[in-house]
Amino acid sequence: MDYYDSQQTNDYMQPEEDWDRDMLLDPAWEKQQRKTFTAWCNSHLRKAGTQIENIEEDFRDGLKLMLLLEVISGERLAKPERGKMRVHKISNVNKALDFIASKGVKLVSIGAEEIVDGNVKMTLGMIWTIILRFAIQDISVEETSAKEGLLLWCQRKTAPYKNVNIQNFHISWKDGLGFCALIHRHRPELIDYGKLRKDDPLTNLNTAFDVAEKYLDIPKMLDAEDIIGPLRPDEKAIMTYVSCYYHAFSGAQKAETAANRICKVLAVNQENEQLMEDYEKLASDLLEWIRRTIPWLENRAPENTMQAMQQKLEDFRDYRRLHKPPKVQEKCQLEINFNTLQTKLRLSNRPAFMPSEGKMVSDINNAWGSLEQAEKGYEEWLLNEIRRLERLDHLAEKFRQKASIHESWTDGKEAMLQQKDYETATLSEIKALLKKHEAFESDLAAHQDRVEQIAAIAQELNELDYYDSPSVNARCQKICDQWDNLGALTQKRREALERTEKLLETIDQLYLEYAKRAAPFNNWMEGAMEDLQDTFIVHTIEEIQGLTTAHEQFKATLPDADKERQAILGIHNEVSKIVQTYHVNMAGTNPYTTITPQEINGKWDHVRQLVPRRDQALLEEHTRQQQNERLRKQFGAQANVIGPWIQTKMEEIGRISIEMHGTLEDQLNHLRQYEKSIINYKPKIDQLEGDHQQIQEALIFDNKHTNYTMEHIRVGWEQLLTTIARTINEVENQILTRDAKGISQEQMNEFRASFNHFDRKKTGMMDSEDFRACLISMGYNMGEAEFARIMSIVDPNRLGVVTFQAFIDFMSRETADTDTADQVMASFKILAGDKNYITVDELRRELPPDQAEYCIARMAPYSGPDAVPGALDYMSFSTALYGESDL
C-alpha cells in the first residue's frame, strides 16, 4: 500500500508490502477498513458533537477532517474555508494535509484532489496515516515504539493466559481470546475468563466487543464474522481496534498525577505573571523619568547674567546628587528582576519573557546612554557658558572704563578746535596757538591706540554674543564718529594757523618745552592709572605671579617718572620766574598746553595712591590662588587613590565570578563581603564629592595633579555597584538552577571548568565558535541546523555570546524531566475523561481554591450539544495559558 502509507509506516511494514498490494483489489479489505476507520473517527468526533456516516463522502469538504485533527492533536488548525466550491474544499483538505506533514509524516501520492473527489483508497490511506501518527506511533514499551511497541504490550499483557499467543495483528486474534485476555488483565470483574473456550471464537469475539463498548467506552469497530470469515483478517483494522485498548488502559495510570501537575504549573505561572507586571511598571516609570529629564539636559538657552548661570549649575548639582542616584539603583534592580524572571521561565520550560515594545533591557540601556550623553554635554555647556559670561563681564567693564576715559579726554575738544581766536590774536599769540595745536596733535596721536582698543573690545563683545551689544555698539560708533570729526577739525585748524604762521614769530621755548614734555607724561600717568585700576582674572598661581612681576617692574619705573615730573615742574617754575622777572603779560597761563602743574601733581598723587591698592588686590588674588592650588592637590591625592581602588575591585570581582574556589554559596558569601566592603567605601566617595564641589564653587577648571575627574570616579563607582550586584544575581541564579535541577557541586565545578576552558577571551562569556567547540568536546555530534537550534535556546536575544547561566541552563535541560504544556493539557483531558468539558465542581474538587479560581477565570463556557450547567471548555485554557502556538 505504498501509494498512501507514510514514510514511518514503511520502516516496520516492508515485509508485508507485497501482500498488501494484492489485497488492494479485495472488496472485503475495503469494507472492513471502512467500518473500522469510520468507528475510530467517530470515537473522536463525538467529543466535538458530530460524526460521519460515509468516510469517503463526509471528509470531501475538509471541515470534519480538520475538526478530527484538532480533536486528536489538541491543537488549533488554520481557519477553514466555509465556501461550497471545489476550490474551498481543496483548500481545507490541503490545510489538513499540511498539518499532518508538520507532524513529521511524509505523505506519498496523497493529494487534496483525490480526497475531494471521494477516492476510497486514498481516503482510507490518509485515515490510516492519521491513526498511525496519533494513535500508534507514540506507543512506547521498553524502547520499542509504534507497531512493535503495541505488539510487545499485547504480548506482555496476555503472557499469563493459556491458549493465547499473540505474534501478529491478524491470525493471532481470530479465536477472540486475545481481546478477552486484555480486558480480563485490566478489569477481571468484567469477564469470566475461565468459561471461555478456544473452539468458540464467535462467542469470544462478541463477548470482548460488547464488554469493551459497554464498560470501556471503546466503540465496536469490528464484527466477529469479519475476523473469523477471512483466512487472514485485515491487520490495519485490528491494529486500530487494539490501539484503543492500549489508550483506554494506559490512560487510567495518568489520572493520579494530573491534578499535581496542574497545580505546579499554575503556581509558577501566577508568580511569573506578577514578575512581568512588576518589570513593566518599573520599566515604564524609569523610561518616563528619562524622557522628562533629557529635554531639560538638552536645553541650551543661555542666560545673560552670571548669577542665572550659577543657579543653573546649582540645579545640575542637585540633579547629580539627589535625583539621579535613586534612578541608578532602579535601573540596576530592573536588570536583576529581568534576569531572575528569565531564569525562572527557563526552569519552567516556558518561553522567554519579551517585554512590551520599547521596554527591553537594551531599550532602557540605550535611553540611559542618551541621558548620560545629554548630561555630559550639559555640564560642559554650563562651564563654557560661565567662562564666556566671565569673559564678557570683564570685557564690558574694560570697555566702559576706556570709553569713559576717552570721552573725558575728548570733552570740549571739538569746541576748542572750532574757536576762531587766531583772527584777533597777535603774532606771538598766533605762533603760540600753532605750537599749542601741534601739541594737541601729538596728544591726539597718543590717543589713537585707545580708540583702536575700544573698537577691538566692542568687536570681541559682538563675537561673544554679549547681551547688551546694541548699547556697546552705539557708544563705540559715537566715539569713532567723534574721533573722525576731531581729525577733520584738527586738520582744518592747522590749515588756518599755517596761513597766518608768517605773522607769528615769537614763541616762548620754555612753554613749548613744558607742553611737549607734560603731554606724554600726562598720557603716561593716565595710562598708569588705567592699568592700576584695570580688573584682572587669573586661574593659576603662575598667572598671578606673572601679574605681580609686571607690577613690580612698573613700580621700579616710578623713581625715573618722579624725576621726569620734577623736571617738567622745573620748566614751569622757570617760566614763572621769567614772567615775574621781566613782567611779561602772559596772563599766567601756558598758551601751548592745558596741562597745569596742579593737574600733574594731582594725577601723580593719584598714581601713588593706586599702587598700594594694586599691591593689596594682587596679594589677595595670590592667596586665593594658593587656596585653589591646595584644593587641587587635596582632590588629586584622593582621586589618585580612589580611581585605582575602583579598578582593582572591578578586576577582583571578575576573577571571583570565574574561579571555582568552594561552593556557589561560598562564592556568594565572598561576593556579599565584597559588596559590604564596597558600600563601606562610600564615605570616601562622598568626601571626594565635597572636595569637588569646593573646586567648582572656586571656579577651578583644570587640575594638573591628577588625570581623574569627578565624572570618571562617578562612572567607575556606578559601574562597580552595578557589576557587584549583577555578579551576585548571577550566582544566585546559578544556585536556583542547581537546586531546581538537582545538579551536584561536582557537576557545577565541571560545568565551570569547561566554560572557563573555552572562554578563550576570559570575558565571562563564550562566543558561538567557542561554544560549538565546547559542545563537541562533550560529545555532541550536530549539524548546522541543530547547532542553530541550541543557540536559539542559550542566546534568545541573538547577541552572539553564551553566558555561564545560559550554559548551565542548557546542560541541566538535557537531563531534567520538566513538565510541558502537552502534559498539562493531557492532564486536563484525563480529568475530563471522555467529555469535552470540565465542570466548575470538578476543578474545585481536584485543585486548591486559588488555583481552581485561576483556571475558571481563564476558561470559556462550554456550549457543545452535551453541555451541562457549570461546564467549561478546557481547550480554551490552552490559549489563555500558553498562546495559540504552544498546544
JSON list of N, CA and C in Angstrom, two decimals, residues 588-634:
[
{"chain": "A", "resi": 588, "resn": "GLY", "atom": "N", "xyz": [49.33, 134.48, 33.00]},
{"chain": "A", "resi": 588, "resn": "GLY", "atom": "CA", "xyz": [49.53, 133.37, 33.93]},
{"chain": "A", "resi": 588, "resn": "GLY", "atom": "C", "xyz": [49.23, 132.01, 33.40]},
{"chain": "A", "resi": 589, "resn": "THR", "atom": "N", "xyz": [49.04, 131.88, 32.10]},
{"chain": "A", "resi": 589, "resn": "THR", "atom": "CA", "xyz": [48.71, 130.56, 31.52]},
{"chain": "A", "resi": 589, "resn": "THR", "atom": "C", "xyz": [49.70, 130.22, 30.44]},
{"chain": "A", "resi": 590, "resn": "ASN", "atom": "N", "xyz": [49.84, 128.91, 30.18]},
{"chain": "A", "resi": 590, "resn": "ASN", "atom": "CA", "xyz": [50.70, 128.40, 29.12]},
{"chain": "A", "resi": 590, "resn": "ASN", "atom": "C", "xyz": [49.88, 128.30, 27.86]},
{"chain": "A", "resi": 591, "resn": "PRO", "atom": "N", "xyz": [50.27, 129.06, 26.86]},
{"chain": "A", "resi": 591, "resn": "PRO", "atom": "CA", "xyz": [49.46, 129.04, 25.63]},
{"chain": "A", "resi": 591, "resn": "PRO", "atom": "C", "xyz": [49.58, 127.73, 24.86]},
{"chain": "A", "resi": 592, "resn": "TYR", "atom": "N", "xyz": [50.52, 126.83, 25.22]},
{"chain": "A", "resi": 592, "resn": "TYR", "atom": "CA", "xyz": [50.75, 125.63, 24.42]},
{"chain": "A", "resi": 592, "resn": "TYR", "atom": "C", "xyz": [50.11, 124.35, 25.00]},
{"chain": "A", "resi": 593, "resn": "THR", "atom": "N", "xyz": [49.62, 124.45, 26.18]},
{"chain": "A", "resi": 593, "resn": "THR", "atom": "CA", "xyz": [49.03, 123.25, 26.78]},
{"chain": "A", "resi": 593, "resn": "THR", "atom": "C", "xyz": [48.06, 123.63, 27.86]},
{"chain": "A", "resi": 594, "resn": "THR", "atom": "N", "xyz": [47.11, 122.77, 28.10]},
{"chain": "A", "resi": 594, "resn": "THR", "atom": "CA", "xyz": [46.14, 122.97, 29.18]},
{"chain": "A", "resi": 594, "resn": "THR", "atom": "C", "xyz": [46.53, 122.19, 30.43]},
{"chain": "A", "resi": 595, "resn": "ILE", "atom": "N", "xyz": [47.62, 121.48, 30.34]},
{"chain": "A", "resi": 595, "resn": "ILE", "atom": "CA", "xyz": [48.05, 120.66, 31.49]},
{"chain": "A", "resi": 595, "resn": "ILE", "atom": "C", "xyz": [48.77, 121.56, 32.46]},
{"chain": "A", "resi": 596, "resn": "THR", "atom": "N", "xyz": [48.20, 121.64, 33.65]},
{"chain": "A", "resi": 596, "resn": "THR", "atom": "CA", "xyz": [48.79, 122.50, 34.67]},
{"chain": "A", "resi": 596, "resn": "THR", "atom": "C", "xyz": [49.63, 121.69, 35.63]},
{"chain": "A", "resi": 597, "resn": "PRO", "atom": "N", "xyz": [50.57, 122.32, 36.33]},
{"chain": "A", "resi": 597, "resn": "PRO", "atom": "CA", "xyz": [51.34, 121.59, 37.34]},
{"chain": "A", "resi": 597, "resn": "PRO", "atom": "C", "xyz": [50.43, 120.97, 38.40]},
{"chain": "A", "resi": 598, "resn": "GLN", "atom": "N", "xyz": [49.35, 121.66, 38.76]},
{"chain": "A", "resi": 598, "resn": "GLN", "atom": "CA", "xyz": [48.44, 121.08, 39.75]},
{"chain": "A", "resi": 598, "resn": "GLN", "atom": "C", "xyz": [47.82, 119.76, 39.24]},
{"chain": "A", "resi": 599, "resn": "GLU", "atom": "N", "xyz": [47.51, 119.77, 37.94]},
{"chain": "A", "resi": 599, "resn": "GLU", "atom": "CA", "xyz": [46.93, 118.55, 37.38]},
{"chain": "A", "resi": 599, "resn": "GLU", "atom": "C", "xyz": [47.94, 117.42, 37.39]},
{"chain": "A", "resi": 600, "resn": "ILE", "atom": "N", "xyz": [49.18, 117.74, 37.02]},
{"chain": "A", "resi": 600, "resn": "ILE", "atom": "CA", "xyz": [50.23, 116.71, 37.04]},
{"chain": "A", "resi": 600, "resn": "ILE", "atom": "C", "xyz": [50.43, 116.18, 38.45]},
{"chain": "A", "resi": 601, "resn": "ASN", "atom": "N", "xyz": [50.51, 117.12, 39.44]},
{"chain": "A", "resi": 601, "resn": "ASN", "atom": "CA", "xyz": [50.70, 116.70, 40.82]},
{"chain": "A", "resi": 601, "resn": "ASN", "atom": "C", "xyz": [49.51, 115.89, 41.31]},
{"chain": "A", "resi": 602, "resn": "GLY", "atom": "N", "xyz": [48.30, 116.31, 40.92]},
{"chain": "A", "resi": 602, "resn": "GLY", "atom": "CA", "xyz": [47.11, 115.57, 41.35]},
{"chain": "A", "resi": 602, "resn": "GLY", "atom": "C", "xyz": [47.09, 114.15, 40.80]},
{"chain": "A", "resi": 603, "resn": "LYS", "atom": "N", "xyz": [47.42, 114.02, 39.50]},
{"chain": "A", "resi": 603, "resn": "LYS", "atom": "CA", "xyz": [47.44, 112.69, 38.90]},
{"chain": "A", "resi": 603, "resn": "LYS", "atom": "C", "xyz": [48.56, 111.84, 39.48]},
{"chain": "A", "resi": 604, "resn": "TRP", "atom": "N", "xyz": [49.71, 112.51, 39.76]},
{"chain": "A", "resi": 604, "resn": "TRP", "atom": "CA", "xyz": [50.83, 111.76, 40.35]},
{"chain": "A", "resi": 604, "resn": "TRP", "atom": "C", "xyz": [50.44, 111.22, 41.73]},
{"chain": "A", "resi": 605, "resn": "ASP", "atom": "N", "xyz": [49.79, 112.10, 42.53]},
{"chain": "A", "resi": 605, "resn": "ASP", "atom": "CA", "xyz": [49.34, 111.63, 43.85]},
{"chain": "A", "resi": 605, "resn": "ASP", "atom": "C", "xyz": [48.34, 110.47, 43.71]},
{"chain": "A", "resi": 606, "resn": "HIS", "atom": "N", "xyz": [47.50, 110.59, 42.70]},
{"chain": "A", "resi": 606, "resn": "HIS", "atom": "CA", "xyz": [46.52, 109.52, 42.48]},
{"chain": "A", "resi": 606, "resn": "HIS", "atom": "C", "xyz": [47.20, 108.19, 42.12]},
{"chain": "A", "resi": 607, "resn": "VAL", "atom": "N", "xyz": [48.24, 108.30, 41.28]},
{"chain": "A", "resi": 607, "resn": "VAL", "atom": "CA", "xyz": [49.01, 107.10, 40.92]},
{"chain": "A", "resi": 607, "resn": "VAL", "atom": "C", "xyz": [49.63, 106.49, 42.17]},
{"chain": "A", "resi": 608, "resn": "ARG", "atom": "N", "xyz": [50.22, 107.33, 43.03]},
{"chain": "A", "resi": 608, "resn": "ARG", "atom": "CA", "xyz": [50.86, 106.82, 44.25]},
{"chain": "A", "resi": 608, "resn": "ARG", "atom": "C", "xyz": [49.84, 106.16, 45.18]},
{"chain": "A", "resi": 609, "resn": "GLN", "atom": "N", "xyz": [48.61, 106.64, 45.18]},
{"chain": "A", "resi": 609, "resn": "GLN", "atom": "CA", "xyz": [47.57, 106.02, 45.99]},
{"chain": "A", "resi": 609, "resn": "GLN", "atom": "C", "xyz": [47.10, 104.68, 45.40]},
{"chain": "A", "resi": 610, "resn": "LEU", "atom": "N", "xyz": [47.08, 104.60, 44.07]},
{"chain": "A", "resi": 610, "resn": "LEU", "atom": "CA", "xyz": [46.60, 103.36, 43.43]},
{"chain": "A", "resi": 610, "resn": "LEU", "atom": "C", "xyz": [47.60, 102.22, 43.56]},
{"chain": "A", "resi": 611, "resn": "VAL", "atom": "N", "xyz": [48.87, 102.52, 43.70]},
{"chain": "A", "resi": 611, "resn": "VAL", "atom": "CA", "xyz": [49.90, 101.46, 43.76]},
{"chain": "A", "resi": 611, "resn": "VAL", "atom": "C", "xyz": [49.66, 100.52, 44.93]},
{"chain": "A", "resi": 612, "resn": "PRO", "atom": "N", "xyz": [49.52, 101.03, 46.20]},
{"chain": "A", "resi": 612, "resn": "PRO", "atom": "CA", "xyz": [49.27, 100.10, 47.31]},
{"chain": "A", "resi": 612, "resn": "PRO", "atom": "C", "xyz": [47.95, 99.35, 47.18]},
{"chain": "A", "resi": 613, "resn": "ARG", "atom": "N", "xyz": [46.94, 99.99, 46.57]},
{"chain": "A", "resi": 613, "resn": "ARG", "atom": "CA", "xyz": [45.69, 99.26, 46.34]},
{"chain": "A", "resi": 613, "resn": "ARG", "atom": "C", "xyz": [45.91, 98.07, 45.40]},
{"chain": "A", "resi": 614, "resn": "ARG", "atom": "N", "xyz": [46.72, 98.35, 44.37]},
{"chain": "A", "resi": 614, "resn": "ARG", "atom": "CA", "xyz": [47.04, 97.27, 43.43]},
{"chain": "A", "resi": 614, "resn": "ARG", "atom": "C", "xyz": [47.83, 96.17, 44.14]},
{"chain": "A", "resi": 615, "resn": "ASP", "atom": "N", "xyz": [48.75, 96.58, 45.02]},
{"chain": "A", "resi": 615, "resn": "ASP", "atom": "CA", "xyz": [49.52, 95.58, 45.78]},
{"chain": "A", "resi": 615, "resn": "ASP", "atom": "C", "xyz": [48.58, 94.68, 46.59]},
{"chain": "A", "resi": 616, "resn": "GLN", "atom": "N", "xyz": [47.58, 95.30, 47.24]},
{"chain": "A", "resi": 616, "resn": "GLN", "atom": "CA", "xyz": [46.66, 94.54, 48.08]},
{"chain": "A", "resi": 616, "resn": "GLN", "atom": "C", "xyz": [45.80, 93.59, 47.23]},
{"chain": "A", "resi": 617, "resn": "ALA", "atom": "N", "xyz": [45.32, 94.07, 46.08]},
{"chain": "A", "resi": 617, "resn": "ALA", "atom": "CA", "xyz": [44.49, 93.22, 45.21]},
{"chain": "A", "resi": 617, "resn": "ALA", "atom": "C", "xyz": [45.28, 92.02, 44.72]},
{"chain": "A", "resi": 618, "resn": "LEU", "atom": "N", "xyz": [46.56, 92.25, 44.31]},
{"chain": "A", "resi": 618, "resn": "LEU", "atom": "CA", "xyz": [47.40, 91.14, 43.85]},
{"chain": "A", "resi": 618, "resn": "LEU", "atom": "C", "xyz": [47.69, 90.16, 44.97]},
{"chain": "A", "resi": 619, "resn": "LEU", "atom": "N", "xyz": [47.90, 90.70, 46.19]},
{"chain": "A", "resi": 619, "resn": "LEU", "atom": "CA", "xyz": [48.17, 89.82, 47.33]},
{"chain": "A", "resi": 619, "resn": "LEU", "atom": "C", "xyz": [46.95, 88.95, 47.63]},
{"chain": "A", "resi": 620, "resn": "GLU", "atom": "N", "xyz": [45.76, 89.54, 47.62]},
{"chain": "A", "resi": 620, "resn": "GLU", "atom": "CA", "xyz": [44.55, 88.75, 47.88]},
{"chain": "A", "resi": 620, "resn": "GLU", "atom": "C", "xyz": [44.32, 87.69, 46.81]},
{"chain": "A", "resi": 621, "resn": "GLU", "atom": "N", "xyz": [44.58, 88.07, 45.56]},
{"chain": "A", "resi": 621, "resn": "GLU", "atom": "CA", "xyz": [44.41, 87.08, 44.49]},
{"chain": "A", "resi": 621, "resn": "GLU", "atom": "C", "xyz": [45.44, 85.96, 44.62]},
{"chain": "A", "resi": 622, "resn": "HIS", "atom": "N", "xyz": [46.66, 86.32, 45.03]},
{"chain": "A", "resi": 622, "resn": "HIS", "atom": "CA", "xyz": [47.70, 85.31, 45.23]},
{"chain": "A", "resi": 622, "resn": "HIS", "atom": "C", "xyz": [47.29, 84.33, 46.32]},
{"chain": "A", "resi": 623, "resn": "THR", "atom": "N", "xyz": [46.72, 84.87, 47.39]},
{"chain": "A", "resi": 623, "resn": "THR", "atom": "CA", "xyz": [46.25, 84.00, 48.48]},
{"chain": "A", "resi": 623, "resn": "THR", "atom": "C", "xyz": [45.13, 83.07, 47.99]},
{"chain": "A", "resi": 624, "resn": "ARG", "atom": "N", "xyz": [44.20, 83.63, 47.17]},
{"chain": "A", "resi": 624, "resn": "ARG", "atom": "CA", "xyz": [43.11, 82.80, 46.64]},
{"chain": "A", "resi": 624, "resn": "ARG", "atom": "C", "xyz": [43.63, 81.69, 45.73]},
{"chain": "A", "resi": 625, "resn": "GLN", "atom": "N", "xyz": [44.63, 82.02, 44.91]},
{"chain": "A", "resi": 625, "resn": "GLN", "atom": "CA", "xyz": [45.19, 81.00, 44.03]},
{"chain": "A", "resi": 625, "resn": "GLN", "atom": "C", "xyz": [45.94, 79.93, 44.81]},
{"chain": "A", "resi": 626, "resn": "GLN", "atom": "N", "xyz": [46.57, 80.34, 45.94]},
{"chain": "A", "resi": 626, "resn": "GLN", "atom": "CA", "xyz": [47.22, 79.33, 46.79]},
{"chain": "A", "resi": 626, "resn": "GLN", "atom": "C", "xyz": [46.17, 78.38, 47.37]},
{"chain": "A", "resi": 627, "resn": "GLN", "atom": "N", "xyz": [45.03, 78.95, 47.78]},
{"chain": "A", "resi": 627, "resn": "GLN", "atom": "CA", "xyz": [43.95, 78.10, 48.31]},
{"chain": "A", "resi": 627, "resn": "GLN", "atom": "C", "xyz": [43.42, 77.16, 47.21]},
{"chain": "A", "resi": 628, "resn": "ASN", "atom": "N", "xyz": [43.28, 77.70, 45.98]},
{"chain": "A", "resi": 628, "resn": "ASN", "atom": "CA", "xyz": [42.85, 76.86, 44.87]},
{"chain": "A", "resi": 628, "resn": "ASN", "atom": "C", "xyz": [43.84, 75.74, 44.60]},
{"chain": "A", "resi": 629, "resn": "GLU", "atom": "N", "xyz": [45.12, 76.04, 44.68]},
{"chain": "A", "resi": 629, "resn": "GLU", "atom": "CA", "xyz": [46.14, 75.01, 44.46]},
{"chain": "A", "resi": 629, "resn": "GLU", "atom": "C", "xyz": [46.05, 73.93, 45.54]},
{"chain": "A", "resi": 630, "resn": "ARG", "atom": "N", "xyz": [45.76, 74.36, 46.78]},
{"chain": "A", "resi": 630, "resn": "ARG", "atom": "CA", "xyz": [45.61, 73.39, 47.86]},
{"chain": "A", "resi": 630, "resn": "ARG", "atom": "C", "xyz": [44.41, 72.46, 47.58]},
{"chain": "A", "resi": 631, "resn": "LEU", "atom": "N", "xyz": [43.31, 73.06, 47.08]},
{"chain": "A", "resi": 631, "resn": "LEU", "atom": "CA", "xyz": [42.14, 72.25, 46.74]},
{"chain": "A", "resi": 631, "resn": "LEU", "atom": "C", "xyz": [42.46, 71.26, 45.61]},
{"chain": "A", "resi": 632, "resn": "ARG", "atom": "N", "xyz": [43.23, 71.74, 44.62]},
{"chain": "A", "resi": 632, "resn": "ARG", "atom": "CA", "xyz": [43.61, 70.83, 43.53]},
{"chain": "A", "resi": 632, "resn": "ARG", "atom": "C", "xyz": [44.41, 69.65, 44.06]},
{"chain": "A", "resi": 633, "resn": "LYS", "atom": "N", "xyz": [45.41, 69.94, 44.89]},
{"chain": "A", "resi": 633, "resn": "LYS", "atom": "CA", "xyz": [46.26, 68.87, 45.42]},
{"chain": "A", "resi": 633, "resn": "LYS", "atom": "C", "xyz": [45.45, 67.91, 46.31]},
{"chain": "A", "resi": 634, "resn": "GLN", "atom": "N", "xyz": [44.55, 68.48, 47.11]},
{"chain": "A", "resi": 634, "resn": "GLN", "atom": "CA", "xyz": [43.73, 67.65, 48.00]},
{"chain": "A", "resi": 634, "resn": "GLN", "atom": "C", "xyz": [42.82, 66.72, 47.18]}
]
